[in-house]
Structures are given as C-alpha cells and as structure tokens.
Amino acid sequence: MTQPQLFIRPREQVLACIYSALILHDNEVTVMEDKINALIKAAGVNVESFWPGLFAKALANVNIGSLICNIGPGGPAPAAGAAPDFCTQHRPSN
C-alpha cells in the first residue's frame, strides 16, 4: 500500500525543503536535489518540482552549520566568564 501524498501550500513546501536540508546536514550528507526529493517523498509530501533544486543550488557552497549558528541580530558580547553557548561548543570545523 502506498502512502498518500499531501498537497500543501507554498510556505509549507519551503519548510519541507528546509527540514530536509537540515536533516541531511545533521546526518553529514551533502545537500543535493535528489536527496531532498527522497526525504520529501518518504514524508509523503508533494512540493513543486523546482523547490528541491533551488534549495540544493542555494546551499551548494554554504557552511550550513555556520549559517545556523550565526543567525539573528548581533548583540552585546557575553560577560567575561560566561558559559559558552551551543554554537561555540559545537562550532563546525572548516
């Protein structure tokens, strides 16, 4: 028995691609169009055919770990002796 396909709005299609890219990154797999498509298909989600390729191209030369840890507005420097945050402890090696 095949899994039914879910038809979703563009915003959710983008989220499906984002989550797929994060899953691939977390498993240390190169983010590629076919890999994104495989995860989306396994989830039973139907997205417009251009989204996975768009995300794969956009993330091709991006350090996703660095991108995750460097989002948000800049703030004041942490106080001396403050505990390091998650990104400092898990900084990806380049």
PDB file of C-alpha atoms in Angstrom:
ATOM      1  CA  MET A   1       0.000   0.000   0.000  1.00  0.00           C
ATOM      2  CA  THR A   2       1.408   3.392  -0.968  1.00  0.00           C
ATOM      3  CA  GLN A   3       1.443   6.372   1.317  1.00  0.00           C
ATOM      4  CA  PRO A   4      -0.990   9.165   0.285  1.00  0.00           C
ATOM      5  CA  GLN A   5       0.606  12.380  -0.967  1.00  0.00           C
ATOM      6  CA  LEU A   6      -0.056  15.557   0.993  1.00  0.00           C
ATOM      7  CA  PHE A   7      -0.662  18.663  -1.106  1.00  0.00           C
ATOM      8  CA  ILE A   8       0.494  21.711   0.784  1.00  0.00           C
ATOM      9  CA  ARG A   9       0.780  25.473   0.352  1.00  0.00           C
ATOM     10  CA  PRO A  10       4.000  27.110  -0.915  1.00  0.00           C
ATOM     11  CA  ARG A  11       5.076  28.148   2.587  1.00  0.00           C
ATOM     12  CA  GLU A  12       4.903  24.559   3.787  1.00  0.00           C
ATOM     13  CA  GLN A  13       6.677  23.380   0.630  1.00  0.00           C
ATOM     14  CA  VAL A  14       9.570  25.656   1.530  1.00  0.00           C
ATOM     15  CA  LEU A  15       9.568  24.308   5.087  1.00  0.00           C
ATOM     16  CA  ALA A  16       9.653  20.744   3.764  1.00  0.00           C
ATOM     17  CA  CYS A  17      12.802  21.615   1.795  1.00  0.00           C
ATOM     18  CA  ILE A  18      14.363  23.418   4.756  1.00  0.00           C
ATOM     19  CA  TYR A  19      13.717  20.498   7.100  1.00  0.00           C
ATOM     20  CA  SER A  20      15.068  18.075   4.511  1.00  0.00           C
ATOM     21  CA  ALA A  21      18.254  20.129   4.151  1.00  0.00           C
ATOM     22  CA  LEU A  22      18.673  20.250   7.941  1.00  0.00           C
ATOM     23  CA  ILE A  23      18.162  16.501   8.230  1.00  0.00           C
ATOM     24  CA  LEU A  24      20.773  15.897   5.534  1.00  0.00           C
ATOM     25  CA  HIS A  25      23.215  18.283   7.207  1.00  0.00           C
ATOM     26  CA  ASP A  26      22.639  16.704  10.612  1.00  0.00           C
ATOM     27  CA  ASN A  27      23.467  13.307   9.103  1.00  0.00           C
ATOM     28  CA  GLU A  28      26.547  14.739   7.361  1.00  0.00           C
ATOM     29  CA  VAL A  29      25.097  14.087   3.897  1.00  0.00           C
ATOM     30  CA  THR A  30      25.715  16.594   1.118  1.00  0.00           C
ATOM     31  CA  VAL A  31      22.573  18.587   0.379  1.00  0.00           C
ATOM     32  CA  MET A  32      21.609  17.658  -3.176  1.00  0.00           C
ATOM     33  CA  GLU A  33      18.363  17.837  -5.111  1.00  0.00           C
ATOM     34  CA  ASP A  34      17.883  14.070  -5.293  1.00  0.00           C
ATOM     35  CA  LYS A  35      18.481  13.696  -1.550  1.00  0.00           C
ATOM     36  CA  ILE A  36      15.954  16.429  -0.731  1.00  0.00           C
ATOM     37  CA  ASN A  37      13.448  14.795  -3.094  1.00  0.00           C
ATOM     38  CA  ALA A  38      13.983  11.409  -1.436  1.00  0.00           C
ATOM     39  CA  LEU A  39      13.247  12.796   2.042  1.00  0.00           C
ATOM     40  CA  ILE A  40      10.207  14.708   0.836  1.00  0.00           C
ATOM     41  CA  LYS A  41       8.871  11.636  -0.945  1.00  0.00           C
ATOM     42  CA  ALA A  42       9.467   9.489   2.162  1.00  0.00           C
ATOM     43  CA  ALA A  43       7.466  12.014   4.184  1.00  0.00           C
ATOM     44  CA  GLY A  44       4.592  11.728   1.740  1.00  0.00           C
ATOM     45  CA  VAL A  45       4.708  15.422   0.889  1.00  0.00           C
ATOM     46  CA  ASN A  46       4.206  16.834  -2.601  1.00  0.00           C
ATOM     47  CA  VAL A  47       6.151  20.003  -3.467  1.00  0.00           C
ATOM     48  CA  GLU A  48       6.539  21.913  -6.707  1.00  0.00           C
ATOM     49  CA  SER A  49       9.398  20.365  -8.660  1.00  0.00           C
ATOM     50  CA  PHE A  50      11.581  23.499  -8.634  1.00  0.00           C
ATOM     51  CA  TRP A  51      11.895  23.810  -4.821  1.00  0.00           C
ATOM     52  CA  PRO A  52      14.371  20.978  -4.102  1.00  0.00           C
ATOM     53  CA  GLY A  53      16.728  22.084  -6.884  1.00  0.00           C
ATOM     54  CA  LEU A  54      16.518  25.699  -5.772  1.00  0.00           C
ATOM     55  CA  PHE A  55      17.474  24.782  -2.216  1.00  0.00           C
ATOM     56  CA  ALA A  56      20.256  22.447  -3.354  1.00  0.00           C
ATOM     57  CA  LYS A  57      21.792  25.196  -5.512  1.00  0.00           C
ATOM     58  CA  ALA A  58      21.382  27.850  -2.828  1.00  0.00           C
ATOM     59  CA  LEU A  59      23.113  25.669  -0.219  1.00  0.00           C
ATOM     60  CA  ALA A  60      25.789  24.190  -2.505  1.00  0.00           C
ATOM     61  CA  ASN A  61      28.625  26.400  -1.240  1.00  0.00           C
ATOM     62  CA  VAL A  62      27.225  27.286   2.174  1.00  0.00           C
ATOM     63  CA  ASN A  63      28.520  26.083   5.519  1.00  0.00           C
ATOM     64  CA  ILE A  64      25.124  25.176   6.959  1.00  0.00           C
ATOM     65  CA  GLY A  65      26.481  24.724  10.494  1.00  0.00           C
ATOM     66  CA  SER A  66      27.910  28.231  10.424  1.00  0.00           C
ATOM     67  CA  LEU A  67      24.687  29.574   8.957  1.00  0.00           C
ATOM     68  CA  ILE A  68      22.662  28.043  11.786  1.00  0.00           C
ATOM     69  CA  CYS A  69      24.950  29.415  14.490  1.00  0.00           C
ATOM     70  CA  ASN A  70      25.253  32.923  13.042  1.00  0.00           C
ATOM     71  CA  ILE A  71      21.633  33.938  12.587  1.00  0.00           C
ATOM     72  CA  GLY A  72      19.933  36.749  14.400  1.00  0.00           C
ATOM     73  CA  PRO A  73      20.945  40.290  15.230  1.00  0.00           C
ATOM     74  CA  GLY A  74      24.302  40.999  16.763  1.00  0.00           C
ATOM     75  CA  GLY A  75      24.120  41.649  20.451  1.00  0.00           C
ATOM     76  CA  PRO A  76      26.470  42.671  23.178  1.00  0.00           C
ATOM     77  CA  ALA A  77      29.463  40.474  23.859  1.00  0.00           C
ATOM     78  CA  PRO A  78      28.916  37.864  26.589  1.00  0.00           C
ATOM     79  CA  ALA A  79      30.175  38.739  30.034  1.00  0.00           C
ATOM     80  CA  ALA A  80      33.626  37.536  30.993  1.00  0.00           C
ATOM     81  CA  GLY A  81      33.484  34.016  32.351  1.00  0.00           C
ATOM     82  CA  ALA A  82      30.039  33.365  30.873  1.00  0.00           C
ATOM     83  CA  ALA A  83      29.301  29.803  29.845  1.00  0.00           C
ATOM     84  CA  PRO A  84      29.801  29.223  26.107  1.00  0.00           C
ATOM     85  CA  ASP A  85      26.630  28.851  24.081  1.00  0.00           C
ATOM     86  CA  PHE A  86      25.700  25.807  21.991  1.00  0.00           C
ATOM     87  CA  CYS A  87      27.221  27.164  18.782  1.00  0.00           C
ATOM     88  CA  THR A  88      30.515  27.970  20.449  1.00  0.00           C
ATOM     89  CA  GLN A  89      30.717  24.448  21.828  1.00  0.00           C
ATOM     90  CA  HIS A  90      29.663  22.840  18.517  1.00  0.00           C
ATOM     91  CA  ARG A  91      31.347  25.174  16.050  1.00  0.00           C
ATOM     92  CA  PRO A  92      31.861  23.364  12.756  1.00  0.00           C
ATOM     93  CA  SER A  93      35.438  22.930  11.684  1.00  0.00           C
ATOM     94  CA  ASN A  94      36.283  24.484   8.327  1.00  0.00           C
TER      95      ASN A  94
END
